mmCIF file of C-alpha atoms in Angstrom:
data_model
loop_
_atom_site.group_PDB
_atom_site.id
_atom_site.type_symbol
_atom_site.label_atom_id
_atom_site.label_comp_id
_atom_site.label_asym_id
_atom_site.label_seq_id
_atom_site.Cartn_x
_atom_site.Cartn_y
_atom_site.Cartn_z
ATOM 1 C CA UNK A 1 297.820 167.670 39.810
ATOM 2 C CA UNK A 2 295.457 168.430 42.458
ATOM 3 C CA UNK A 3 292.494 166.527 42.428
ATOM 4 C CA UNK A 4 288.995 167.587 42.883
ATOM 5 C CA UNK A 5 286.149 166.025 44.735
ATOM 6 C CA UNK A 6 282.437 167.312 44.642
ATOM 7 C CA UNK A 7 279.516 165.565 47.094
ATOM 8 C CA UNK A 8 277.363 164.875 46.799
ATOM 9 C CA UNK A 9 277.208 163.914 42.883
ATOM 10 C CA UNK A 10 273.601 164.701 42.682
ATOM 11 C CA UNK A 11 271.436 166.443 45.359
ATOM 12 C CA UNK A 12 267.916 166.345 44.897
ATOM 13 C CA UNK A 13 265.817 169.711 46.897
ATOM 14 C CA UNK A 14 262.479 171.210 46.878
ATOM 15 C CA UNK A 15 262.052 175.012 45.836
ATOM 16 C CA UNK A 16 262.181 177.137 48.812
ATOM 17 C CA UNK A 17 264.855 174.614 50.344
ATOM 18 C CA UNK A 18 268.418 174.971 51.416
ATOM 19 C CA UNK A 19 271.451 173.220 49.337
ATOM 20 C CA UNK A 20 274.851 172.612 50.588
ATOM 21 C CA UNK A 21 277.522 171.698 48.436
ATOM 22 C CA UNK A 22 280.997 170.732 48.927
ATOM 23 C CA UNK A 23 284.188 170.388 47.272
ATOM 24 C CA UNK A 24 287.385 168.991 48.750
ATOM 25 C CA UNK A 25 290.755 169.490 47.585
ATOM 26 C CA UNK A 26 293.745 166.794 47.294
ATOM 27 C CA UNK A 27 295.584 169.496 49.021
ATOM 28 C CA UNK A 28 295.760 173.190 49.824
ATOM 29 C CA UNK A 29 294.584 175.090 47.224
ATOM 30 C CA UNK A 30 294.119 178.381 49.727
ATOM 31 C CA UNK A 31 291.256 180.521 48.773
ATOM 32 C CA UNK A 32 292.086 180.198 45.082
ATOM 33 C CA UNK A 33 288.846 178.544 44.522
ATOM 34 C CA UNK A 34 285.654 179.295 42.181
ATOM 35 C CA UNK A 35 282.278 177.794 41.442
ATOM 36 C CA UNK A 36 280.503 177.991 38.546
ATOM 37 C CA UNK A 37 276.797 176.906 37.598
ATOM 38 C CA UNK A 38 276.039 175.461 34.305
ATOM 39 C CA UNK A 39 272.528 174.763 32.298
ATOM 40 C CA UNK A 40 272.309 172.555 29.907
ATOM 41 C CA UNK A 41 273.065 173.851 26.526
ATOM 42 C CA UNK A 42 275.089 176.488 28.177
ATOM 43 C CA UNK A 43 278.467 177.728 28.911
ATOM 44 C CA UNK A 44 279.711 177.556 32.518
ATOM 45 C CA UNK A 45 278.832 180.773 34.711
ATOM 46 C CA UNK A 46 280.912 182.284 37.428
ATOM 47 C CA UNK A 47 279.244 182.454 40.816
ATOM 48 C CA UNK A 48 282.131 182.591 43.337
ATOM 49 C CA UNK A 49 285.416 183.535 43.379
ATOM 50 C CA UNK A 50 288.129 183.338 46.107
ATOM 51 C CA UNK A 51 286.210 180.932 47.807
ATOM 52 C CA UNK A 52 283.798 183.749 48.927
ATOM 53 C CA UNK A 53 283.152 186.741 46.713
ATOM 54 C CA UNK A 54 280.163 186.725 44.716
ATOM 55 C CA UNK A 55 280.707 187.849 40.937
ATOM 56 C CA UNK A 56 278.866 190.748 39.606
ATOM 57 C CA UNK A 57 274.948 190.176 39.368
ATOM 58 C CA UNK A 58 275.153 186.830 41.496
ATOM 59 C CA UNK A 59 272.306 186.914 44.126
ATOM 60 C CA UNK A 60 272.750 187.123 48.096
ATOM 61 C CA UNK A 61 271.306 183.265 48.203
ATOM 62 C CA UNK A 62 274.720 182.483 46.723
ATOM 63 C CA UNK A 63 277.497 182.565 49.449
ATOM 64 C CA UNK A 64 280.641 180.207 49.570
ATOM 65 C CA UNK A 65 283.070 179.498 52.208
ATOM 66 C CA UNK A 66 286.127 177.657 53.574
ATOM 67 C CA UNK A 67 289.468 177.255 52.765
ATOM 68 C CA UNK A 68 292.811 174.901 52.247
ATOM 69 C CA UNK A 69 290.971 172.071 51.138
ATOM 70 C CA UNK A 70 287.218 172.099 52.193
ATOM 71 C CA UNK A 71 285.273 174.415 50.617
ATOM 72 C CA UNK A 72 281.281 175.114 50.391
ATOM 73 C CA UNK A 73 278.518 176.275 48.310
ATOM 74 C CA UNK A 74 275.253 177.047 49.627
ATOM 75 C CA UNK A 75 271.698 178.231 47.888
ATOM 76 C CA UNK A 76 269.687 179.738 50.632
ATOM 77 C CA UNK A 77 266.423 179.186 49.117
ATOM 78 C CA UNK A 78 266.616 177.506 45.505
ATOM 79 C CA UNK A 79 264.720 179.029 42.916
ATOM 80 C CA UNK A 80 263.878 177.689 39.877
ATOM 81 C CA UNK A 81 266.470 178.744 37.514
ATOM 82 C CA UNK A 82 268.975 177.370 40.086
ATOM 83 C CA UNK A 83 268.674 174.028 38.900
ATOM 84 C CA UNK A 84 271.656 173.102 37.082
ATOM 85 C CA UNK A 85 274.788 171.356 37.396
ATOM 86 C CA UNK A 86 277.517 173.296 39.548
ATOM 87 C CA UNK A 87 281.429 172.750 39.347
ATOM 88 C CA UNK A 88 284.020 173.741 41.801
ATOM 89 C CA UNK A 89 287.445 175.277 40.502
ATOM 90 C CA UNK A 90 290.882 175.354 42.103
ATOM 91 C CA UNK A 91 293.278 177.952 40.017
ATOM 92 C CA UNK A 92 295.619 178.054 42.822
ATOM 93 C CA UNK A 93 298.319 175.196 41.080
ATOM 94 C CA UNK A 94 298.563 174.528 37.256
ATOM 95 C CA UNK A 95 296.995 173.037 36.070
ATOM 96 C CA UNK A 96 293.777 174.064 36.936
ATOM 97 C CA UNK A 97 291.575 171.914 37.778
ATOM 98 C CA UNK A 98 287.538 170.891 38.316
ATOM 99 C CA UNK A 99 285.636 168.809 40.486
ATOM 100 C CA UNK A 100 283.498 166.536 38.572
ATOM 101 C CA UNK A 101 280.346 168.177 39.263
ATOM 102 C CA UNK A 102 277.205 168.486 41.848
ATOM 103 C CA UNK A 103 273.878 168.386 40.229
ATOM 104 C CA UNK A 104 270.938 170.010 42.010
ATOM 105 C CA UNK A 105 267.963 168.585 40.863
ATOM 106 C CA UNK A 106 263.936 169.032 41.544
ATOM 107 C CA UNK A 107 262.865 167.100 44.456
ATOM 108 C CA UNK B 1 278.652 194.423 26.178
ATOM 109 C CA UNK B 2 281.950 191.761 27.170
ATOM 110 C CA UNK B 3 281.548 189.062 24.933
ATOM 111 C CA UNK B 4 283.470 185.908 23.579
ATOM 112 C CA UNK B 5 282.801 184.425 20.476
ATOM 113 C CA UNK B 6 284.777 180.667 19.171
ATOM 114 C CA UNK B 7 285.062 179.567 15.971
ATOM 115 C CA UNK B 8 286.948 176.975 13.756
ATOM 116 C CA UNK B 9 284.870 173.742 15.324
ATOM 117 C CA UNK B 10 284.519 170.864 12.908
ATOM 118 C CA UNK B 11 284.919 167.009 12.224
ATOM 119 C CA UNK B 12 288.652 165.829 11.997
ATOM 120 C CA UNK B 13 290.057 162.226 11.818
ATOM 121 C CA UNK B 14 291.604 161.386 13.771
ATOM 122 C CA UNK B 15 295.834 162.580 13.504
ATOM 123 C CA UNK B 16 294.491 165.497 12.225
ATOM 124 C CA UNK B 17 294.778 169.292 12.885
ATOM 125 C CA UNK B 18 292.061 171.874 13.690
ATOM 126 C CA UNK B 19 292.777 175.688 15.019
ATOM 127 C CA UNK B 20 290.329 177.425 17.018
ATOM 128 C CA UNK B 21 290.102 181.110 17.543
ATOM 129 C CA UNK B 22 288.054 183.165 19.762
ATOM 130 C CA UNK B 23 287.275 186.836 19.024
ATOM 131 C CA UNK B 24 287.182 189.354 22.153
ATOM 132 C CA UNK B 25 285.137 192.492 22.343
ATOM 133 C CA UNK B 26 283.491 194.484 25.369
ATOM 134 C CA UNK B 27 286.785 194.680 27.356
ATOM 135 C CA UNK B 28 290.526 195.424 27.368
ATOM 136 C CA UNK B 29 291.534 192.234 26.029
ATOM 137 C CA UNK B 30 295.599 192.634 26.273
ATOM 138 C CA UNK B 31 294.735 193.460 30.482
ATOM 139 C CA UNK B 32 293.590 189.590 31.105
ATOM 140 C CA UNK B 33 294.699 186.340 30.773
ATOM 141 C CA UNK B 34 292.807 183.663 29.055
ATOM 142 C CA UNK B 35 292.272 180.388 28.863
ATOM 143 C CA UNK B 36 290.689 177.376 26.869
ATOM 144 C CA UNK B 37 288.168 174.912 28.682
ATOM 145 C CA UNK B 38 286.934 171.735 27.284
ATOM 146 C CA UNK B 39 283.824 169.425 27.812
ATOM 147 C CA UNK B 40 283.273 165.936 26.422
ATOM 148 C CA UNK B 41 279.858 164.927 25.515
ATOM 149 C CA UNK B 42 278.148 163.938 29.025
ATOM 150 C CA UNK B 43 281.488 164.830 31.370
ATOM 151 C CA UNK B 44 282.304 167.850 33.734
ATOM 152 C CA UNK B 45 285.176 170.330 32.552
ATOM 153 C CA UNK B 46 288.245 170.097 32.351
ATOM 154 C CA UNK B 47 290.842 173.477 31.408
ATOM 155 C CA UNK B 48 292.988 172.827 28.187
ATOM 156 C CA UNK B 49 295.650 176.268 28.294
ATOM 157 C CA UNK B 50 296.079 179.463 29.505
ATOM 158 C CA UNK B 51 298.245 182.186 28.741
ATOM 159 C CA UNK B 52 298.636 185.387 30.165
ATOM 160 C CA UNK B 53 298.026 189.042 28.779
ATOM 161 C CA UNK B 54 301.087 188.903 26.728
ATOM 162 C CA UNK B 55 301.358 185.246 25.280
ATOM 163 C CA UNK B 56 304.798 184.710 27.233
ATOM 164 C CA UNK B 57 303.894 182.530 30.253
ATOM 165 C CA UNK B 58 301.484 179.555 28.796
ATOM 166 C CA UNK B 59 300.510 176.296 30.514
ATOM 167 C CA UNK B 60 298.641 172.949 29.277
ATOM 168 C CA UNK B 61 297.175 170.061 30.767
ATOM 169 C CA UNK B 62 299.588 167.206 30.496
ATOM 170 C CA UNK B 63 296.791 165.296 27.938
ATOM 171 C CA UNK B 64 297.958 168.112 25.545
ATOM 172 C CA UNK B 65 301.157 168.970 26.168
ATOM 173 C CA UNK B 66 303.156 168.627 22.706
ATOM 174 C CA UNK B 67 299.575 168.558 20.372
ATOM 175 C CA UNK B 68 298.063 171.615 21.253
ATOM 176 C CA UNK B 69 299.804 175.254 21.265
ATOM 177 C CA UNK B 70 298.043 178.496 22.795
ATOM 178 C CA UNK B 71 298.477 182.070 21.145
ATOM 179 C CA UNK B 72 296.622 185.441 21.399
ATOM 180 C CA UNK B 73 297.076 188.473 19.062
ATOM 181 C CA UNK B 74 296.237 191.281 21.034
ATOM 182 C CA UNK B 75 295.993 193.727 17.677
ATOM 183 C CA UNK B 76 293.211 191.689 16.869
ATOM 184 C CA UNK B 77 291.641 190.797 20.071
ATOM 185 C CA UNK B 78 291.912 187.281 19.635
ATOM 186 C CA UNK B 79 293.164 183.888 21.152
ATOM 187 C CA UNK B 80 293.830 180.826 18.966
ATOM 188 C CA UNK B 81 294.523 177.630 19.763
ATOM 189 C CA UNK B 82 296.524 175.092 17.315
ATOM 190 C CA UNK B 83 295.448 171.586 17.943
ATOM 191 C CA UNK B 84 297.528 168.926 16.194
ATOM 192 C CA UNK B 85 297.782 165.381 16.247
ATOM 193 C CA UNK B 86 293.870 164.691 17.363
ATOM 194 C CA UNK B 87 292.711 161.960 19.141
ATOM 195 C CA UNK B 88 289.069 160.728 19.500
ATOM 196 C CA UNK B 89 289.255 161.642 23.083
ATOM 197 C CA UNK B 90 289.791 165.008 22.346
ATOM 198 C CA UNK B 91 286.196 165.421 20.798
ATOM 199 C CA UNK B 92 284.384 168.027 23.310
ATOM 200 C CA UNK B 93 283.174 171.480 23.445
ATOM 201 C CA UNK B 94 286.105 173.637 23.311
ATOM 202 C CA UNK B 95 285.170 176.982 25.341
ATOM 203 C CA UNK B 96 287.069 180.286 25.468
ATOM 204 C CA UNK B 97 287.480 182.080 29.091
ATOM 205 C CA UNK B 98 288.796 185.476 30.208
ATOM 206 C CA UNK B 99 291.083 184.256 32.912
ATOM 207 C CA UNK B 100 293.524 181.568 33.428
ATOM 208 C CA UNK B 101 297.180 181.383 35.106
ATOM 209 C CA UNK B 102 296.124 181.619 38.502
ATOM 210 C CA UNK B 103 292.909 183.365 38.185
ATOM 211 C CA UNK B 104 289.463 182.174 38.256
ATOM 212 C CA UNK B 105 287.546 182.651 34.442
ATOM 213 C CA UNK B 106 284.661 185.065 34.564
ATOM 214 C CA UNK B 107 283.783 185.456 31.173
ATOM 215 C CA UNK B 108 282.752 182.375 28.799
ATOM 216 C CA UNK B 109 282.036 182.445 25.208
ATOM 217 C CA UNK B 110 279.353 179.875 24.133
ATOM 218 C CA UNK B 111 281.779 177.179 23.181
ATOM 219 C CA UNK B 112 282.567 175.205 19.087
ATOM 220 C CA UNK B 113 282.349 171.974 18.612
ATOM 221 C CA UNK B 114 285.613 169.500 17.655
ATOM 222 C CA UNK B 115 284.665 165.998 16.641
ATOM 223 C CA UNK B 116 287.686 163.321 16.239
ATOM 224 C CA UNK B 117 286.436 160.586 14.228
ATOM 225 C CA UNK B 118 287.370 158.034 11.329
#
């Protein structure tokens, strides 16, 4: 299975602050690749699909790139509410499969 | 509004059999694929089974290959999932997705709870 890995494990910014956030995959996975925040207490939220693409309602602070097997997430300015644990997703190879998580936490 | 709803969490000792469902509404459930997602106490997630919009192509994670079976009614709006021969390490939050099979999952329901323990 393809195997993937999330740095760093735990990223610690201010509010107002940038956050970069990476997930690398054990091989090419294409642009089949989603992130997902989750709160605790809470389901799992889609944020980016096809490495890029915002989902409905997902603010412009959002945006995602790369492809193959290095991929990016990036908060432009975090807000409070954006503090939460967020998971990359590769769904180009069964079976699917998640990187372990990043979580952003208040600096 | 699109919404997911699981049921048929509970405590099970382990060896034993549980069978979750998860009712649809909000959307054209026989258009998508869907899938089950799981997530142990304290750990990240990791996806179970999918199947696609008509139950014919399914696919497991090799943990559960031969235990666990994945089924949707479509009359009813609904995905199941039979889970046999429970181990302790399958105690997690088991969530229901919209998606699955080579697509990313953009609709979660709020999860149900299986607990594996003597």
């Amino acid at each position: 299975e393809i195997v993937m890995t999330q740095s760093p494990a735990t990223l610690s910014v201010s509010p107002g602050e940038r956050a970069t956030l990476s997930c690398r995959a054990s091989q090419s996975v294409s642009n089949n690749l989603a992130w997902y925040q989750q709160k605790p207490g809470q389901a799992p939220w889609l944020l980016i699909y096809g490495a890029s693409t915002r989902a409905t309602g997902i603010p412009a602070r959002f945006s995602g790139s790369g492809s193959g097997t290095e991929f990016t997430l990036t908060i432009s300015s975090l807000q409070s509410e954006d503090f939460a644990v967020y998971y990359c997703q590769q769904y180009d190879i069964w079976p699917q499969t998640f990187g372990q998580g990043t979580k952003v936490e208040i600096k | 509004e699109v919404e997911l709803l699981e049921s048929g969490g509970g405590v099970v000792r382990p060896g034993g059999s549980l069978r979750l469902s998860c009712a649809a509404s909000g959307f054209a459930f026989d258009d998508y694929g869907m899938s089950w997602v799981r997530q142990a106490p304290g750990t990240g997630l990791e996806w179970v089974s999918g199947l696609n919009w008509n139950g014919v192509s399914t696919g497991y994670v090799d943990s559960v290959k031969g235990r666990f079976t994945i089924s949707r009614d479509n009359a009813r709006n609904s995905l199941y999932l039979q889970m046999n021969r429970l181990r302790t390490e399958d105690s997690a939050v088991y969530y229901c997705a919209r998606g699955g099979l080579g697509y990313y999952m953009d609709v979660w329901g709020k999860g149900t709870t299986v607990t594996v323990s003597s």
